[in-house]
């Protein structure tokens, strides 16, 4: 399986490297208020790809923290249930206690 994943990685690298070599033209991005930026197309594509990945990861942060909080809550619940189960198991294995005698 490692060999297959490495072969796929090498093939993807060659494809992306070939794409970069074919698209080395200088392009100009024009922003608002007259700002411009000139750079090779591949560099701009890479920058926008990285920015998209970073924004996607940042968008997942609240969900990850919510899941971690839920997991800790469920672990506490499981620990309480285990404690109750052990107490019930101990109670069932102990000899029954005699009823107390009341003096009336």
Short mmCIF file of N, CA and C in Angstrom, two decimals:
data_model
loop_
_atom_site.label_atom_id
_atom_site.label_comp_id
_atom_site.label_asym_id
_atom_site.label_seq_id
_atom_site.Cartn_x
_atom_site.Cartn_y
_atom_site.Cartn_z
N UNK A 1 0.82 -1.19 0.00
CA UNK A 1 0.00 0.00 0.00
C UNK A 1 0.87 1.26 0.00
N UNK A 2 2.00 1.20 0.71
CA UNK A 2 2.89 2.35 0.73
C UNK A 2 3.44 2.63 -0.67
N UNK A 3 3.75 1.57 -1.40
CA UNK A 3 4.30 1.75 -2.75
C UNK A 3 3.28 2.41 -3.66
N UNK A 4 2.02 1.97 -3.55
CA UNK A 4 0.98 2.55 -4.40
C UNK A 4 0.79 4.03 -4.08
N UNK A 5 0.77 4.38 -2.79
CA UNK A 5 0.58 5.79 -2.43
C UNK A 5 1.78 6.63 -2.86
N UNK A 6 2.97 6.07 -2.81
CA UNK A 6 4.15 6.82 -3.27
C UNK A 6 4.14 7.00 -4.79
N UNK A 7 3.71 5.98 -5.51
CA UNK A 7 3.62 6.08 -6.96
C UNK A 7 2.61 7.17 -7.34
N UNK A 8 1.45 7.17 -6.65
CA UNK A 8 0.44 8.19 -6.92
C UNK A 8 0.97 9.57 -6.59
N UNK A 9 1.73 9.69 -5.49
CA UNK A 9 2.32 10.98 -5.12
C UNK A 9 3.29 11.46 -6.18
N UNK A 10 4.13 10.57 -6.68
CA UNK A 10 5.10 10.95 -7.71
C UNK A 10 4.38 11.37 -8.99
N UNK A 11 3.36 10.63 -9.38
CA UNK A 11 2.61 10.97 -10.59
C UNK A 11 1.95 12.34 -10.45
N UNK A 12 1.31 12.59 -9.28
CA UNK A 12 0.69 13.91 -9.06
C UNK A 12 1.73 15.02 -9.07
N UNK A 13 2.90 14.77 -8.47
CA UNK A 13 3.95 15.79 -8.48
C UNK A 13 4.38 16.10 -9.91
N UNK A 14 4.57 15.07 -10.73
CA UNK A 14 4.97 15.29 -12.12
C UNK A 14 3.91 16.07 -12.88
N UNK A 15 2.63 15.74 -12.66
CA UNK A 15 1.55 16.45 -13.33
C UNK A 15 1.54 17.92 -12.91
N UNK A 16 1.61 18.18 -11.61
CA UNK A 16 1.58 19.57 -11.14
C UNK A 16 2.83 20.34 -11.54
N UNK A 17 3.97 19.67 -11.57
CA UNK A 17 5.20 20.32 -12.00
C UNK A 17 5.11 20.69 -13.48
N UNK A 18 4.57 19.79 -14.29
CA UNK A 18 4.36 20.08 -15.71
C UNK A 18 3.39 21.23 -15.90
N UNK A 19 2.33 21.26 -15.07
CA UNK A 19 1.37 22.37 -15.13
C UNK A 19 2.08 23.68 -14.81
N UNK A 20 2.95 23.67 -13.81
CA UNK A 20 3.67 24.89 -13.42
C UNK A 20 4.61 25.33 -14.54
N UNK A 21 5.26 24.39 -15.19
CA UNK A 21 6.19 24.75 -16.26
C UNK A 21 5.45 25.32 -17.47
N UNK A 22 4.24 24.85 -17.74
CA UNK A 22 3.48 25.33 -18.88
C UNK A 22 2.84 26.69 -18.62
N UNK A 23 2.60 27.05 -17.36
CA UNK A 23 1.88 28.27 -17.03
C UNK A 23 2.78 29.24 -16.27
N UNK A 24 3.84 29.66 -16.92
CA UNK A 24 4.76 30.58 -16.26
C UNK A 24 4.59 32.02 -16.76
N UNK A 25 3.47 32.30 -17.42
CA UNK A 25 3.22 33.65 -17.91
C UNK A 25 2.99 34.60 -16.74
N UNK A 26 3.34 35.85 -16.96
CA UNK A 26 3.09 36.88 -15.96
C UNK A 26 1.66 37.37 -16.14
N UNK A 27 0.91 37.37 -15.05
CA UNK A 27 -0.46 37.89 -15.08
C UNK A 27 -0.55 39.05 -14.10
N UNK A 28 -1.51 39.91 -14.33
CA UNK A 28 -1.70 41.07 -13.47
C UNK A 28 -3.07 40.98 -12.82
N UNK A 29 -3.08 41.00 -11.50
CA UNK A 29 -4.33 41.07 -10.76
C UNK A 29 -4.61 42.54 -10.48
N UNK A 30 -5.84 42.93 -10.72
CA UNK A 30 -6.22 44.32 -10.48
C UNK A 30 -7.23 44.33 -9.33
N UNK A 31 -6.83 44.98 -8.24
CA UNK A 31 -7.66 45.08 -7.05
C UNK A 31 -8.46 46.37 -7.13
N UNK A 32 -9.26 46.61 -6.10
CA UNK A 32 -10.02 47.85 -6.00
C UNK A 32 -9.07 49.02 -5.73
N UNK A 33 -9.51 50.19 -5.97
CA UNK A 33 -8.79 51.44 -5.74
C UNK A 33 -7.50 51.53 -6.55
N UNK A 34 -7.44 50.85 -7.68
CA UNK A 34 -6.31 50.98 -8.59
C UNK A 34 -5.07 50.17 -8.23
N UNK A 35 -5.14 49.31 -7.22
CA UNK A 35 -3.98 48.49 -6.88
C UNK A 35 -3.83 47.36 -7.89
N UNK A 36 -2.57 47.04 -8.21
CA UNK A 36 -2.26 45.96 -9.15
C UNK A 36 -1.14 45.12 -8.59
N UNK A 37 -1.12 43.85 -9.04
CA UNK A 37 -0.04 42.96 -8.66
C UNK A 37 0.27 42.08 -9.84
N UNK A 38 1.54 42.02 -10.22
CA UNK A 38 1.97 41.16 -11.32
C UNK A 38 2.83 40.04 -10.76
N UNK A 39 2.53 38.81 -11.18
CA UNK A 39 3.30 37.65 -10.74
C UNK A 39 3.03 36.51 -11.72
N UNK A 40 3.88 35.47 -11.71
CA UNK A 40 3.59 34.31 -12.55
C UNK A 40 2.27 33.65 -12.14
N UNK A 41 1.59 33.12 -13.11
CA UNK A 41 0.28 32.51 -12.88
C UNK A 41 0.36 31.39 -11.84
N UNK A 42 1.39 30.58 -11.90
CA UNK A 42 1.51 29.45 -10.98
C UNK A 42 1.65 29.93 -9.55
N UNK A 43 2.40 31.00 -9.33
CA UNK A 43 2.58 31.52 -7.98
C UNK A 43 1.25 32.03 -7.44
N UNK A 44 0.50 32.73 -8.27
CA UNK A 44 -0.79 33.24 -7.82
C UNK A 44 -1.78 32.10 -7.54
N UNK A 45 -1.78 31.08 -8.39
CA UNK A 45 -2.65 29.93 -8.15
C UNK A 45 -2.28 29.24 -6.84
N UNK A 46 -0.99 29.07 -6.61
CA UNK A 46 -0.53 28.44 -5.36
C UNK A 46 -0.94 29.28 -4.15
N UNK A 47 -0.79 30.59 -4.25
CA UNK A 47 -1.16 31.47 -3.14
C UNK A 47 -2.65 31.38 -2.84
N UNK A 48 -3.48 31.40 -3.88
CA UNK A 48 -4.92 31.31 -3.65
C UNK A 48 -5.32 29.93 -3.14
N UNK A 49 -4.65 28.89 -3.59
CA UNK A 49 -4.92 27.55 -3.09
C UNK A 49 -4.58 27.46 -1.60
N UNK A 50 -3.43 28.00 -1.20
CA UNK A 50 -3.04 27.98 0.21
C UNK A 50 -4.00 28.81 1.06
N UNK A 51 -4.40 29.98 0.56
CA UNK A 51 -5.36 30.81 1.31
C UNK A 51 -6.69 30.08 1.48
N UNK A 52 -7.13 29.38 0.46
CA UNK A 52 -8.36 28.61 0.56
C UNK A 52 -8.24 27.49 1.57
N UNK A 53 -7.10 26.81 1.58
CA UNK A 53 -6.89 25.75 2.56
C UNK A 53 -6.88 26.27 3.98
N UNK A 54 -6.22 27.42 4.18
CA UNK A 54 -6.17 28.02 5.51
C UNK A 54 -7.55 28.46 5.96
N UNK A 55 -8.31 29.10 5.07
CA UNK A 55 -9.66 29.52 5.43
C UNK A 55 -10.57 28.31 5.71
N UNK A 56 -10.39 27.24 4.96
CA UNK A 56 -11.17 26.03 5.21
C UNK A 56 -10.84 25.42 6.57
N UNK A 57 -9.56 25.40 6.92
CA UNK A 57 -9.16 24.87 8.23
C UNK A 57 -9.70 25.75 9.36
N UNK A 58 -9.65 27.06 9.17
CA UNK A 58 -10.18 27.97 10.19
C UNK A 58 -11.70 27.82 10.33
N UNK A 59 -12.37 27.51 9.25
CA UNK A 59 -13.83 27.31 9.32
C UNK A 59 -14.18 26.05 10.11
N UNK A 60 -13.27 25.08 10.16
CA UNK A 60 -13.53 23.84 10.88
C UNK A 60 -13.24 23.93 12.37
N UNK A 61 -12.52 24.95 12.81
CA UNK A 61 -12.09 25.04 14.21
C UNK A 61 -13.26 25.00 15.19
N UNK A 62 -14.34 25.78 15.01
CA UNK A 62 -15.44 25.70 15.98
C UNK A 62 -16.06 24.30 16.06
N UNK A 63 -16.19 23.64 14.93
CA UNK A 63 -16.76 22.30 14.93
C UNK A 63 -15.86 21.32 15.68
N UNK A 64 -14.55 21.45 15.51
CA UNK A 64 -13.62 20.55 16.19
C UNK A 64 -13.72 20.75 17.70
N UNK A 65 -13.76 22.00 18.16
CA UNK A 65 -13.88 22.25 19.59
C UNK A 65 -15.21 21.75 20.14
N UNK A 66 -16.28 21.90 19.36
CA UNK A 66 -17.58 21.41 19.80
C UNK A 66 -17.55 19.89 19.95
N UNK A 67 -16.92 19.20 19.00
CA UNK A 67 -16.82 17.74 19.09
C UNK A 67 -15.96 17.31 20.28
N UNK A 68 -14.88 18.03 20.54
CA UNK A 68 -14.05 17.69 21.69
C UNK A 68 -14.83 17.86 22.99
N UNK A 69 -15.61 18.94 23.08
CA UNK A 69 -16.43 19.16 24.27
C UNK A 69 -17.46 18.04 24.43
N UNK A 70 -18.10 17.64 23.33
CA UNK A 70 -19.07 16.54 23.40
C UNK A 70 -18.40 15.24 23.81
N UNK A 71 -17.22 14.98 23.30
CA UNK A 71 -16.51 13.75 23.64
C UNK A 71 -16.19 13.71 25.13
N UNK A 72 -15.71 14.84 25.69
CA UNK A 72 -15.39 14.85 27.12
C UNK A 72 -16.66 14.66 27.95
N UNK A 73 -17.78 15.25 27.50
CA UNK A 73 -19.04 15.08 28.21
C UNK A 73 -19.48 13.61 28.18
N UNK A 74 -19.33 12.96 27.03
CA UNK A 74 -19.71 11.55 26.91
C UNK A 74 -18.78 10.66 27.74
N UNK A 75 -17.51 11.00 27.81
CA UNK A 75 -16.58 10.22 28.64
C UNK A 75 -16.98 10.30 30.10
N UNK A 76 -17.39 11.48 30.57
CA UNK A 76 -17.84 11.62 31.95
C UNK A 76 -19.08 10.78 32.19
N UNK A 77 -20.01 10.80 31.24
CA UNK A 77 -21.23 10.01 31.37
C UNK A 77 -20.91 8.52 31.42
N UNK A 78 -19.99 8.08 30.58
CA UNK A 78 -19.60 6.67 30.56
C UNK A 78 -18.95 6.29 31.88
N UNK A 79 -18.12 7.17 32.43
CA UNK A 79 -17.48 6.88 33.72
C UNK A 79 -18.52 6.75 34.82
N UNK A 80 -19.54 7.62 34.83
CA UNK A 80 -20.61 7.52 35.82
C UNK A 80 -21.38 6.22 35.67
N UNK A 81 -21.69 5.84 34.45
CA UNK A 81 -22.44 4.61 34.21
C UNK A 81 -21.61 3.40 34.65
N UNK A 82 -20.32 3.41 34.36
CA UNK A 82 -19.44 2.32 34.79
C UNK A 82 -19.40 2.22 36.32
N UNK A 83 -19.34 3.39 36.97
CA UNK A 83 -19.31 3.39 38.44
C UNK A 83 -20.60 2.80 39.00
N UNK A 84 -21.74 3.17 38.41
CA UNK A 84 -23.02 2.62 38.85
C UNK A 84 -23.10 1.12 38.59
N UNK A 85 -22.57 0.70 37.44
CA UNK A 85 -22.61 -0.73 37.10
C UNK A 85 -21.75 -1.53 38.08
N UNK A 86 -20.57 -1.02 38.42
CA UNK A 86 -19.72 -1.71 39.38
C UNK A 86 -20.36 -1.77 40.75
N UNK A 87 -21.01 -0.67 41.16
CA UNK A 87 -21.70 -0.67 42.45
C UNK A 87 -22.83 -1.69 42.47
N UNK A 88 -23.58 -1.79 41.40
CA UNK A 88 -24.67 -2.77 41.31
C UNK A 88 -24.12 -4.18 41.29
N UNK A 89 -22.98 -4.38 40.64
CA UNK A 89 -22.37 -5.70 40.58
C UNK A 89 -21.87 -6.11 41.96
N UNK A 90 -21.27 -5.19 42.69
CA UNK A 90 -20.80 -5.49 44.05
C UNK A 90 -21.98 -5.80 44.97
N UNK A 91 -23.06 -5.04 44.81
CA UNK A 91 -24.23 -5.25 45.66
C UNK A 91 -24.85 -6.62 45.39
N UNK A 92 -24.80 -7.07 44.15
CA UNK A 92 -25.41 -8.37 43.83
C UNK A 92 -24.54 -9.52 44.30
N UNK A 93 -23.24 -9.32 44.46
CA UNK A 93 -22.37 -10.41 44.90
C UNK A 93 -22.22 -10.47 46.41
N UNK A 94 -22.58 -9.42 47.14
CA UNK A 94 -22.49 -9.43 48.60
C UNK A 94 -23.66 -10.21 49.18
N UNK A 95 -23.42 -10.75 50.37
CA UNK A 95 -24.49 -11.47 51.06
C UNK A 95 -25.54 -10.47 51.51
N UNK A 96 -26.80 -10.87 51.48
CA UNK A 96 -27.85 -9.93 51.89
C UNK A 96 -27.72 -9.61 53.39
N UNK A 97 -27.98 -8.40 53.74
CA UNK A 97 -27.93 -7.96 55.13
C UNK A 97 -29.27 -8.23 55.79
N UNK A 98 -29.22 -8.67 57.02
CA UNK A 98 -30.51 -8.94 57.71
C UNK A 98 -31.21 -7.62 58.02
N UNK A 99 -32.54 -7.72 58.07
CA UNK A 99 -33.33 -6.55 58.39
C UNK A 99 -33.10 -6.17 59.84
N UNK A 100 -33.11 -4.91 60.11
CA UNK A 100 -32.95 -4.45 61.48
C UNK A 100 -34.23 -4.75 62.29
N UNK A 101 -34.08 -5.01 63.58
CA UNK A 101 -35.23 -5.27 64.45
C UNK A 101 -35.58 -3.98 65.15
N UNK A 102 -36.82 -3.63 65.04
CA UNK A 102 -37.25 -2.39 65.68
C UNK A 102 -37.88 -2.69 67.02
N UNK A 103 -37.57 -1.86 67.97
CA UNK A 103 -38.22 -1.96 69.28
C UNK A 103 -39.40 -1.01 69.32
N UNK A 104 -40.57 -1.55 69.51
CA UNK A 104 -41.76 -0.69 69.54
C UNK A 104 -42.21 -0.52 70.96
#
